[in-house]
PDB file of N, CA, C and O in Angstrom:
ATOM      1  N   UNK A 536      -1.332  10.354   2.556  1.00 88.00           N
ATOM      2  CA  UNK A 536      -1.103   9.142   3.298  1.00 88.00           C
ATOM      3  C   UNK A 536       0.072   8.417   2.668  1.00 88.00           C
ATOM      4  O   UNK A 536       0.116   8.423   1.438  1.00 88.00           O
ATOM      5  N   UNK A 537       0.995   7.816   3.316  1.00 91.00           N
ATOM      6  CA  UNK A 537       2.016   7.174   2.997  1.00 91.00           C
ATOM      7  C   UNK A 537       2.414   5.928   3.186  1.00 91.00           C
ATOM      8  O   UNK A 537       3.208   5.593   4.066  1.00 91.00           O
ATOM      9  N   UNK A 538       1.764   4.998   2.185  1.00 93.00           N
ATOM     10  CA  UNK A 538       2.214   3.609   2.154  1.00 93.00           C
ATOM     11  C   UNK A 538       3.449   2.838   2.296  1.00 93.00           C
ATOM     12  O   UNK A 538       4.244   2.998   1.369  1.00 93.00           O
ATOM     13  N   UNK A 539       3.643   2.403   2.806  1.00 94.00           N
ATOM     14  CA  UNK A 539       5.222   1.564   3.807  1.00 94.00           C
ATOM     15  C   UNK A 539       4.798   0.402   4.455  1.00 94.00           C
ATOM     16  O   UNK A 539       3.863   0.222   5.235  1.00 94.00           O
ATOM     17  N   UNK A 540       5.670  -0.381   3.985  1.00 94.00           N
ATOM     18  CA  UNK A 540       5.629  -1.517   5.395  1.00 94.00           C
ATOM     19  C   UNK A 540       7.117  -1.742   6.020  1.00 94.00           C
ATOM     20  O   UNK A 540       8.225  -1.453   5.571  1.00 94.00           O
ATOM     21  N   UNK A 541       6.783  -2.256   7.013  1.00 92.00           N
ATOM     22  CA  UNK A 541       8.242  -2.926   7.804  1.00 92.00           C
ATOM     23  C   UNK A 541       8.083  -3.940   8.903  1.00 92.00           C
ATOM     24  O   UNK A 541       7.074  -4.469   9.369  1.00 92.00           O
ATOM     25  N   UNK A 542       9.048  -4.034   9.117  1.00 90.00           N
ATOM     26  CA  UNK A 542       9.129  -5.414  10.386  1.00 90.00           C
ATOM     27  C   UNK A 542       8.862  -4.578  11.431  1.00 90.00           C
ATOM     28  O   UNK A 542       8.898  -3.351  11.341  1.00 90.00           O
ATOM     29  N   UNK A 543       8.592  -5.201  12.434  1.00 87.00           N
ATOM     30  CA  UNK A 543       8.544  -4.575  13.824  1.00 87.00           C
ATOM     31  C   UNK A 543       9.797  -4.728  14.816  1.00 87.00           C
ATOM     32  O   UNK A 543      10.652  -5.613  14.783  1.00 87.00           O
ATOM     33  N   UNK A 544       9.684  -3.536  15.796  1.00 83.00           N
ATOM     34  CA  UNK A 544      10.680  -3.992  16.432  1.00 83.00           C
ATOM     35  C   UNK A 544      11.932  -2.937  15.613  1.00 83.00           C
ATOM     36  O   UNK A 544      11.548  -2.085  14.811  1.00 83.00           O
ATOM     37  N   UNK A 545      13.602  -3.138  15.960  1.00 78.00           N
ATOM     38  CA  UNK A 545      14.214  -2.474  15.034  1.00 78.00           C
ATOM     39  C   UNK A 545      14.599  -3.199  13.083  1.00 78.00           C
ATOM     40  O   UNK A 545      15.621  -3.395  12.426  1.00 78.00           O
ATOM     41  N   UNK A 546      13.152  -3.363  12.855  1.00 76.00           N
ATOM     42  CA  UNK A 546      13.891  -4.314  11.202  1.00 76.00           C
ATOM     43  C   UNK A 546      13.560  -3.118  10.713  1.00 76.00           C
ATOM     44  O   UNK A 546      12.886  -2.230  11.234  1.00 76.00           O
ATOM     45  N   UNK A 547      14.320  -3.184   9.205  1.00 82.00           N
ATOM     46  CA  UNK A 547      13.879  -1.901   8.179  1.00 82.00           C
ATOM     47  C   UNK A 547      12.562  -1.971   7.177  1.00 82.00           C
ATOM     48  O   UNK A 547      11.587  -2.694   7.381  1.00 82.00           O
ATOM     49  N   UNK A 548      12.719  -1.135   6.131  1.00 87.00           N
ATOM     50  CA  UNK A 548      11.577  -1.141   5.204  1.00 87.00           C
ATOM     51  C   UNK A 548      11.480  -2.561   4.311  1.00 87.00           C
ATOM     52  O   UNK A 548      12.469  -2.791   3.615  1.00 87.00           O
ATOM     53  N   UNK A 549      10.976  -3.008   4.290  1.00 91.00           N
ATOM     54  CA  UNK A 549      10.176  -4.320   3.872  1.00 91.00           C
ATOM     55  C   UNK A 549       9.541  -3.702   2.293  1.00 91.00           C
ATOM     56  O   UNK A 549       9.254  -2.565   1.919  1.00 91.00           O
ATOM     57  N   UNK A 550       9.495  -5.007   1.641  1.00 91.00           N
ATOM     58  CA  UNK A 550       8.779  -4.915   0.242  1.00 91.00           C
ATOM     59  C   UNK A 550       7.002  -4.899   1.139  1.00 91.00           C
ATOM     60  O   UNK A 550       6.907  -5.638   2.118  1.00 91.00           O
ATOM     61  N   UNK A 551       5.787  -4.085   0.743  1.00 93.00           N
ATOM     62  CA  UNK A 551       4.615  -3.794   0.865  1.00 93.00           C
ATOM     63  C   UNK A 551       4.109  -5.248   0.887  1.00 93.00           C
ATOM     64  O   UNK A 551       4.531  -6.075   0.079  1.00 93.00           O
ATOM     65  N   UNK A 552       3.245  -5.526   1.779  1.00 92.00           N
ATOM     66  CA  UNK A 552       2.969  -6.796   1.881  1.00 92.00           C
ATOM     67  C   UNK A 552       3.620  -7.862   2.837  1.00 92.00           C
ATOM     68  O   UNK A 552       2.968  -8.866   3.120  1.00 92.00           O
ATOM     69  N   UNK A 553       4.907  -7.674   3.353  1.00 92.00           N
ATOM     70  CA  UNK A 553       6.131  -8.945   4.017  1.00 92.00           C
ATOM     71  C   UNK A 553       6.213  -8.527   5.147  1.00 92.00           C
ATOM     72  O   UNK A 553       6.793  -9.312   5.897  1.00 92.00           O
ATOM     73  N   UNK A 554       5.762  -7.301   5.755  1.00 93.00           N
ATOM     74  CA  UNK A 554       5.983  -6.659   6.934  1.00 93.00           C
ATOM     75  C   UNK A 554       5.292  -6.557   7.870  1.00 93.00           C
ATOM     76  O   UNK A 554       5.486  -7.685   8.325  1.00 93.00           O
ATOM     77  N   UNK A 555       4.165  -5.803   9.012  1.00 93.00           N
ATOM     78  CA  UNK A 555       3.963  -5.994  10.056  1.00 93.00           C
ATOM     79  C   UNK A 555       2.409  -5.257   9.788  1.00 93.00           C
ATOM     80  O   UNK A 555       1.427  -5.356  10.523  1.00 93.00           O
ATOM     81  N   UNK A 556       2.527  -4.453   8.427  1.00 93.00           N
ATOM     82  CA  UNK A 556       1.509  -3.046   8.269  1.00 93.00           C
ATOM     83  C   UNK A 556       0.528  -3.896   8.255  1.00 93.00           C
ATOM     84  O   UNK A 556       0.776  -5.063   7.951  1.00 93.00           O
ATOM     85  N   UNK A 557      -1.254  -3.360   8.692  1.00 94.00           N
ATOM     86  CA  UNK A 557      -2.256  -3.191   8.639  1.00 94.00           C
ATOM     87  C   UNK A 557      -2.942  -3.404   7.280  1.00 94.00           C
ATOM     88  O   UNK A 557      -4.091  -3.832   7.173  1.00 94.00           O
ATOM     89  N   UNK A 558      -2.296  -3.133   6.444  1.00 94.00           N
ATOM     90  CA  UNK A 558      -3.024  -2.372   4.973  1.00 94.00           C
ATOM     91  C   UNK A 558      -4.554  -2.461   5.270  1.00 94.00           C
ATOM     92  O   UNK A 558      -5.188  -1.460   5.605  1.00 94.00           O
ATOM     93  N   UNK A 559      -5.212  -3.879   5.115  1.00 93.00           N
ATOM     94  CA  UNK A 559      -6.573  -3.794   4.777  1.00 93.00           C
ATOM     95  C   UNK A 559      -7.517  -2.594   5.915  1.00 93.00           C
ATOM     96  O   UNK A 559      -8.359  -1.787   5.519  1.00 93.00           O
ATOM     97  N   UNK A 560      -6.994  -2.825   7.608  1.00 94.00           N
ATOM     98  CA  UNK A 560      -7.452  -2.468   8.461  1.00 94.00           C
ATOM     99  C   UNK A 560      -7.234  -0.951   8.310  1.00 94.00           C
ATOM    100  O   UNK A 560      -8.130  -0.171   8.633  1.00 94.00           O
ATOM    101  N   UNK A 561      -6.082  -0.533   7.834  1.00 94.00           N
ATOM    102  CA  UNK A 561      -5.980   1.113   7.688  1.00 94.00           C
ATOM    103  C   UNK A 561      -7.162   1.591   6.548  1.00 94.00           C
ATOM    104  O   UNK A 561      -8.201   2.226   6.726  1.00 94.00           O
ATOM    105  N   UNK A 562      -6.733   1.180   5.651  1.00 93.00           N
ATOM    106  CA  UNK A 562      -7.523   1.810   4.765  1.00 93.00           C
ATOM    107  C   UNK A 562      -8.871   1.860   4.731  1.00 93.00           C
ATOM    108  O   UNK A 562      -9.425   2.574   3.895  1.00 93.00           O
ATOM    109  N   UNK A 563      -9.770   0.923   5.861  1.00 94.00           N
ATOM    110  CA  UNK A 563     -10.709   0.631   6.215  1.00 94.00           C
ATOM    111  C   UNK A 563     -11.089   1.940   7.158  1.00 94.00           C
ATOM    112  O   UNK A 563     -11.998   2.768   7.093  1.00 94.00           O
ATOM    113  N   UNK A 564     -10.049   1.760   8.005  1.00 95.00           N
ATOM    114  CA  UNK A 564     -10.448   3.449   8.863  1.00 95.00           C
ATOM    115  C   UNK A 564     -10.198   3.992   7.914  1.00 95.00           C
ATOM    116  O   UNK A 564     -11.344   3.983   7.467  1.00 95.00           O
ATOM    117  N   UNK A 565      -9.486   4.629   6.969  1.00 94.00           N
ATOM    118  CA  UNK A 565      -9.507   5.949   6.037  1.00 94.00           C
ATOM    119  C   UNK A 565     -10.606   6.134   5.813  1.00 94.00           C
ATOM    120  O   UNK A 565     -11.151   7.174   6.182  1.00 94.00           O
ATOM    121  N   UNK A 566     -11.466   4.860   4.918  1.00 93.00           N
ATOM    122  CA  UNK A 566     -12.439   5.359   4.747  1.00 93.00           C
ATOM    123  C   UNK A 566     -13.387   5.796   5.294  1.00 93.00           C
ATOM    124  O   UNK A 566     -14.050   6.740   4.866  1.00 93.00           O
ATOM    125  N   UNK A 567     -13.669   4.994   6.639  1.00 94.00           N
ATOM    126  CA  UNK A 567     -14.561   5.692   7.681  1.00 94.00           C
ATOM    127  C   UNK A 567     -14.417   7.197   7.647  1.00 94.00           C
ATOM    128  O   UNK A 567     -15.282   7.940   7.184  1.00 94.00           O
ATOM    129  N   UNK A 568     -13.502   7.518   8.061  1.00 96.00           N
ATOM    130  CA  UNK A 568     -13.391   8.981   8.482  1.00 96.00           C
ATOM    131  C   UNK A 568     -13.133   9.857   7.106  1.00 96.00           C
ATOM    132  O   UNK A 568     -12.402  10.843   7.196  1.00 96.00           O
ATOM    133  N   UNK A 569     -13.778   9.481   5.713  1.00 93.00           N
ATOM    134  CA  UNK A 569     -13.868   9.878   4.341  1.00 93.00           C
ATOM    135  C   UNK A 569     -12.498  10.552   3.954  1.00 93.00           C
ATOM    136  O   UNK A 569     -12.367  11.521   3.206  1.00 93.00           O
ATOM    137  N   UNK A 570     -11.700   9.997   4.475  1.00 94.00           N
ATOM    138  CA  UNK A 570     -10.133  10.326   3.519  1.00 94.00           C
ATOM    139  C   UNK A 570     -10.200  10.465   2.546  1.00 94.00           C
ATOM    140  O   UNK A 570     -10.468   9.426   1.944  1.00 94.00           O
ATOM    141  N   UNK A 571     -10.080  11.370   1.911  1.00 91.00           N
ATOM    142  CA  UNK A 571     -10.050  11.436   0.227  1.00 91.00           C
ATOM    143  C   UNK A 571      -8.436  12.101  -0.420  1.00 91.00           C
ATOM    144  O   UNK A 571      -8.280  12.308  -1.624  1.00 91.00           O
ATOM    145  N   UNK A 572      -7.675  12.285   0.304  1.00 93.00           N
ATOM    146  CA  UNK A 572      -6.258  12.949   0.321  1.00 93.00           C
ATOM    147  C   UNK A 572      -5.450  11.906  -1.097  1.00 93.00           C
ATOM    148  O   UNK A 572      -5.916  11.050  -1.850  1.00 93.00           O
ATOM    149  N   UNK A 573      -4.371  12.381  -0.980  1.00 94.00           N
ATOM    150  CA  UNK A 573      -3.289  11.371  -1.694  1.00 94.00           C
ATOM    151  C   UNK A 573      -2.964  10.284  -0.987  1.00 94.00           C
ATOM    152  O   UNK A 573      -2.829  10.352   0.235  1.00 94.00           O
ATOM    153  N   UNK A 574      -2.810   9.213  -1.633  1.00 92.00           N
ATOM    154  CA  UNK A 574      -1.802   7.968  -1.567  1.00 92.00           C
ATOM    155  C   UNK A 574      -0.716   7.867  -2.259  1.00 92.00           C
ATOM    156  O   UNK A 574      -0.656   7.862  -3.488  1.00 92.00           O
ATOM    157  N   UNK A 575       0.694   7.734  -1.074  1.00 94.00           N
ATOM    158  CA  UNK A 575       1.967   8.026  -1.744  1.00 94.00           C
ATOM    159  C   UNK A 575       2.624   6.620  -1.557  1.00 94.00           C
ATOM    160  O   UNK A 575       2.482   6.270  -0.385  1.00 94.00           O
ATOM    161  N   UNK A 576       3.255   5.745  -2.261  1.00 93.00           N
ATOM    162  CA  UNK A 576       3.633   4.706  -2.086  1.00 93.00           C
ATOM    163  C   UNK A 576       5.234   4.719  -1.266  1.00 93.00           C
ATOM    164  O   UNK A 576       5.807   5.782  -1.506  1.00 93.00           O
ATOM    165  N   UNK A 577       5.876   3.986  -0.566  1.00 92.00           N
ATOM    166  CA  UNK A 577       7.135   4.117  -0.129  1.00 92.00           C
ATOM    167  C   UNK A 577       7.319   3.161  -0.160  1.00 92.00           C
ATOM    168  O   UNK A 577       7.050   2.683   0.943  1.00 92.00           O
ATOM    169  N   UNK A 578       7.738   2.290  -0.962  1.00 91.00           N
ATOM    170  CA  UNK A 578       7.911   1.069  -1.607  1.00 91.00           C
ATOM    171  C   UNK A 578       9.909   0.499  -0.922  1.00 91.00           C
ATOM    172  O   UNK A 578      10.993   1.033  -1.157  1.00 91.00           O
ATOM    173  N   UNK A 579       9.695  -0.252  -0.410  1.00 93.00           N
ATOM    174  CA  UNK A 579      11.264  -0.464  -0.560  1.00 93.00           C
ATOM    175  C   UNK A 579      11.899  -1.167  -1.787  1.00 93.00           C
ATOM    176  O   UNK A 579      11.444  -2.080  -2.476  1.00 93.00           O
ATOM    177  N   UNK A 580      12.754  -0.679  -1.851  1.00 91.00           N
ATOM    178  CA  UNK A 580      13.641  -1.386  -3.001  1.00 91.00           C
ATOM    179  C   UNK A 580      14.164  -2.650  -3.297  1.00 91.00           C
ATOM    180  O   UNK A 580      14.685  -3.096  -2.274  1.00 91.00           O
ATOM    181  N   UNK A 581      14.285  -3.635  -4.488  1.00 90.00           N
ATOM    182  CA  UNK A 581      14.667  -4.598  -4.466  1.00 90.00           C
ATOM    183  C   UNK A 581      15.654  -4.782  -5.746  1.00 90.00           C
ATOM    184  O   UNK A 581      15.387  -4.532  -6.921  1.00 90.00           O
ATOM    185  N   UNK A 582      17.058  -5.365  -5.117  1.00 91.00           N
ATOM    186  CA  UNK A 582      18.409  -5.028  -5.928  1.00 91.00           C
ATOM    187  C   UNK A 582      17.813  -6.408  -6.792  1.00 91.00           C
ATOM    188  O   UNK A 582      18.586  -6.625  -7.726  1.00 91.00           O
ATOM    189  N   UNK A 583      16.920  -7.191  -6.772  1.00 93.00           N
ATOM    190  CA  UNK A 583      16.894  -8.686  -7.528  1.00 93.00           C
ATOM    191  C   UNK A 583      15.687  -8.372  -8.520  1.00 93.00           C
ATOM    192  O   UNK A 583      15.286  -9.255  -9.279  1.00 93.00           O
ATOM    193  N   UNK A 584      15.097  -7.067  -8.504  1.00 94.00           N
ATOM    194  CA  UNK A 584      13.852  -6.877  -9.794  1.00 94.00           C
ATOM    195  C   UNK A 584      14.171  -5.501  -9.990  1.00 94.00           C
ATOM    196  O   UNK A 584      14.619  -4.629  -9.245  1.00 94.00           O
ATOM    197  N   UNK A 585      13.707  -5.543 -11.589  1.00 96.00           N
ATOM    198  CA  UNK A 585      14.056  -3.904 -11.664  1.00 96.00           C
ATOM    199  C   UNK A 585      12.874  -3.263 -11.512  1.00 96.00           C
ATOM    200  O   UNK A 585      11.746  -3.666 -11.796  1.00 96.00           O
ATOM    201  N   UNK A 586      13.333  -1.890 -10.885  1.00 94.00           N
ATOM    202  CA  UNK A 586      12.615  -0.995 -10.492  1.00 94.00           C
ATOM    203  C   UNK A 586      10.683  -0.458 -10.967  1.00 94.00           C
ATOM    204  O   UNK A 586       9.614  -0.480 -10.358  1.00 94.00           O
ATOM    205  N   UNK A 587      11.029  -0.133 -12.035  1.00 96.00           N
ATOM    206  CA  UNK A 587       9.787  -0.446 -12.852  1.00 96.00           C
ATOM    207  C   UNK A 587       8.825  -1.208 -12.373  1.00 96.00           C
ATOM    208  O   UNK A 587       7.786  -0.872 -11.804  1.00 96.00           O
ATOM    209  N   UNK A 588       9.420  -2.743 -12.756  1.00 96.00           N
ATOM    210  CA  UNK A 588       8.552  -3.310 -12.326  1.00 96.00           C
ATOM    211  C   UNK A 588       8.102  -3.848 -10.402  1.00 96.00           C
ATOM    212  O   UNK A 588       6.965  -4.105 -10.008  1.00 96.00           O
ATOM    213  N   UNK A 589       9.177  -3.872  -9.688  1.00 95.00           N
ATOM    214  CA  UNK A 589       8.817  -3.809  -8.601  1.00 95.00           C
ATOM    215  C   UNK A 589       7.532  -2.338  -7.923  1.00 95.00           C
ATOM    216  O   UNK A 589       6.739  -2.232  -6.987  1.00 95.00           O
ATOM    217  N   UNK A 590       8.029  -1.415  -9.148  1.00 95.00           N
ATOM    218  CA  UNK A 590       6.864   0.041  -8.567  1.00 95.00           C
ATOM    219  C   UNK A 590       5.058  -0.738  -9.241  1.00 95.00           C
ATOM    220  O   UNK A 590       3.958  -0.354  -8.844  1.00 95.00           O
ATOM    221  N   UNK A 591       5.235  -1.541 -10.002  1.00 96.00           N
ATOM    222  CA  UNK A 591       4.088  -2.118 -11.205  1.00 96.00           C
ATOM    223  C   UNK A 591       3.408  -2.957  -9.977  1.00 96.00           C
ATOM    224  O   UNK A 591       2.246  -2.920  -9.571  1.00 96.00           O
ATOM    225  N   UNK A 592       4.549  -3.743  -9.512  1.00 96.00           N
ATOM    226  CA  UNK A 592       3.515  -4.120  -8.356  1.00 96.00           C
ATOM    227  C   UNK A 592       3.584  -3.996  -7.017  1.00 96.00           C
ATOM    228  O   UNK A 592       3.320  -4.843  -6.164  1.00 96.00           O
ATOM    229  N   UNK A 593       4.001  -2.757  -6.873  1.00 96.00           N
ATOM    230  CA  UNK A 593       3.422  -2.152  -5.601  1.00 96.00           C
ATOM    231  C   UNK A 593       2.392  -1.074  -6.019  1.00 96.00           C
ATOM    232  O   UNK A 593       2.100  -0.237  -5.164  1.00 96.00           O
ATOM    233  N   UNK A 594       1.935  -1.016  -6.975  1.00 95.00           N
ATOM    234  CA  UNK A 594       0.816  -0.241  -7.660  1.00 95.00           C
ATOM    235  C   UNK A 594      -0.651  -1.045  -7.861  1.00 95.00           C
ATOM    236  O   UNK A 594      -1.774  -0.619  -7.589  1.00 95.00           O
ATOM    237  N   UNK A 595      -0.393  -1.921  -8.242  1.00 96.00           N
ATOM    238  CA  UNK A 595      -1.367  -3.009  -8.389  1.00 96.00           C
ATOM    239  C   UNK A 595      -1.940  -3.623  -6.762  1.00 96.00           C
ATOM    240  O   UNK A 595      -3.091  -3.877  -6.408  1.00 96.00           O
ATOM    241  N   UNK A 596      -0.510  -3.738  -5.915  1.00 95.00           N
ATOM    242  CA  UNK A 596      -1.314  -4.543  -4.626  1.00 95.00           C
ATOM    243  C   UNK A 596      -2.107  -3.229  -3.917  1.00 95.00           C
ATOM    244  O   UNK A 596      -3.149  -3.384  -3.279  1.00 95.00           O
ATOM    245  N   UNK A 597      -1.365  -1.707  -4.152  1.00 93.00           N
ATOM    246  CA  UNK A 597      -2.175  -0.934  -3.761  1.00 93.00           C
ATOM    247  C   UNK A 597      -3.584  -0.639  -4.172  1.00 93.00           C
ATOM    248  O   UNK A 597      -4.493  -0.428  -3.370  1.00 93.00           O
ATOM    249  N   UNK A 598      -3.699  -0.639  -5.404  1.00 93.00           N
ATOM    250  CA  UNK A 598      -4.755  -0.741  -6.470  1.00 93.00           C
ATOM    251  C   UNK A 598      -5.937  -1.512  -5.848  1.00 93.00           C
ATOM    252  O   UNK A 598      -7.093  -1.117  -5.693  1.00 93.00           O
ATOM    253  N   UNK A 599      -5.459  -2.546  -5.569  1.00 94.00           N
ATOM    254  CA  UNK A 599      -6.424  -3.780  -4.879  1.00 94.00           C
ATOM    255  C   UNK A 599      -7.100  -3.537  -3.599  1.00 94.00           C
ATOM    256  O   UNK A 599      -8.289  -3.514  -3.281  1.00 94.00           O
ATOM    257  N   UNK A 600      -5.726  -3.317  -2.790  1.00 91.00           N
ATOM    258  CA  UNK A 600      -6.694  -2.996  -1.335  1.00 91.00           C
ATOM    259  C   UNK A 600      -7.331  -1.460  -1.381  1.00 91.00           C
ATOM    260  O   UNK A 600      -8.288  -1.212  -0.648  1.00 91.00           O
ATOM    261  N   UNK A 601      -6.878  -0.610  -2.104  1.00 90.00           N
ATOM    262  CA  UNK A 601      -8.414   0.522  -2.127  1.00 90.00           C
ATOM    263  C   UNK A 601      -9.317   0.519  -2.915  1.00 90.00           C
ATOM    264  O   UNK A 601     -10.176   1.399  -2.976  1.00 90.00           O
ATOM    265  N   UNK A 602      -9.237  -0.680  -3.783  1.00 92.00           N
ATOM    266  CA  UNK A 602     -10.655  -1.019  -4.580  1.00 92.00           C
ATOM    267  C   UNK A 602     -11.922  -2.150  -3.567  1.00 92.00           C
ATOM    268  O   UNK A 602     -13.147  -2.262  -3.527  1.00 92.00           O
ATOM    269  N   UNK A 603     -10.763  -2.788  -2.893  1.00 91.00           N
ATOM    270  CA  UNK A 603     -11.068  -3.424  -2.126  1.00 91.00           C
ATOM    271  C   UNK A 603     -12.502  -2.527  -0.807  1.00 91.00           C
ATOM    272  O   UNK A 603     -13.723  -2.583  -0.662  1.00 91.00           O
ATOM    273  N   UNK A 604     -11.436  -1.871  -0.210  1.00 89.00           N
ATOM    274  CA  UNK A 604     -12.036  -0.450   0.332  1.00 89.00           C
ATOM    275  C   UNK A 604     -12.573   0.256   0.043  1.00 89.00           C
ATOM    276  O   UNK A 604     -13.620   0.384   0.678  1.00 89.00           O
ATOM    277  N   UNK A 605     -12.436   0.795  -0.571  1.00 84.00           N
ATOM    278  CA  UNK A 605     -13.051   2.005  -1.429  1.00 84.00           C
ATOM    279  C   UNK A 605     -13.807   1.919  -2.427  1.00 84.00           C
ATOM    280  O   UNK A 605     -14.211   2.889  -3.069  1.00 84.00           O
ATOM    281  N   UNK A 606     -14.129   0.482  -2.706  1.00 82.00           N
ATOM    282  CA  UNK A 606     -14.476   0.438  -3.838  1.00 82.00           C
ATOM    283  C   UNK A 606     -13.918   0.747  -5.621  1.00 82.00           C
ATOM    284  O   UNK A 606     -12.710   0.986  -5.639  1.00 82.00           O
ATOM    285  N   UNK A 607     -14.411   0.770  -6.690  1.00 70.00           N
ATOM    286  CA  UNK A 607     -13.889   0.553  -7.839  1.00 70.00           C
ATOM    287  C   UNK A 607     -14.122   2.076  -8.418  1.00 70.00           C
ATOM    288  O   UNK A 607     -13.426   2.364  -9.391  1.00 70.00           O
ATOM    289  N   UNK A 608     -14.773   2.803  -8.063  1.00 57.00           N
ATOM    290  CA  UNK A 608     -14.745   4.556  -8.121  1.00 57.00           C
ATOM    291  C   UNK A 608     -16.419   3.981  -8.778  1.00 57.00           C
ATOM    292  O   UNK A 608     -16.344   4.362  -9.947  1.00 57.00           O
ATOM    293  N   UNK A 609     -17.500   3.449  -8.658  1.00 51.00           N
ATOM    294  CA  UNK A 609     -18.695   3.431  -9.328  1.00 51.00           C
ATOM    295  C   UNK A 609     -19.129   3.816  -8.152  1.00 51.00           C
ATOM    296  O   UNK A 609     -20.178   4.290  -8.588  1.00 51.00           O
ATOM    297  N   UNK A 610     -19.219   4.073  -6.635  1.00 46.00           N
ATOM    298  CA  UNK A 610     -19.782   4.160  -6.291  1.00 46.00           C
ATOM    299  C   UNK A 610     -20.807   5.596  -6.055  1.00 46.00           C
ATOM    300  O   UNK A 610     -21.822   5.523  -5.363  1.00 46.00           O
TER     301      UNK A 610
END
């Protein structure tokens, strides 16, 4: 599965979170239908933070909404 967001319409890739995506509602169906595959992030880039850390937190907000979902792996 491949994490992305963007504007709608013709805008481009968006920082995860600023854009148009679903997150909570997708990952909600994933789990329904027991997705257990990879999560690949497609993070857009930002020339005003370095890289690292812009991937730190697009790791973390991902982190959240499939703990959120999915729970914390205790289950």
């Amino acid at each position: 599965m491949n994490i992305k967001d963007r504007k709608t319409g013709r805008g481009g890739t968006v920082p995860l979170g600023q854009g148009c995506a679903k997150f909570k509602e997708v990952f909600e169906a994933l789990r329904h239908i027991n997705y257990e595959g990879p999560f690949i992030i497609q993070g857009a880039r930002d020339a005003d933070i370095d890289d690292f850390v812009l991937n730190q937190r697009y790791f973390e907000f991902c982190k959240r909404l499939l703990s959120e979902t999915y729970g914390n792996g205790e289950e």
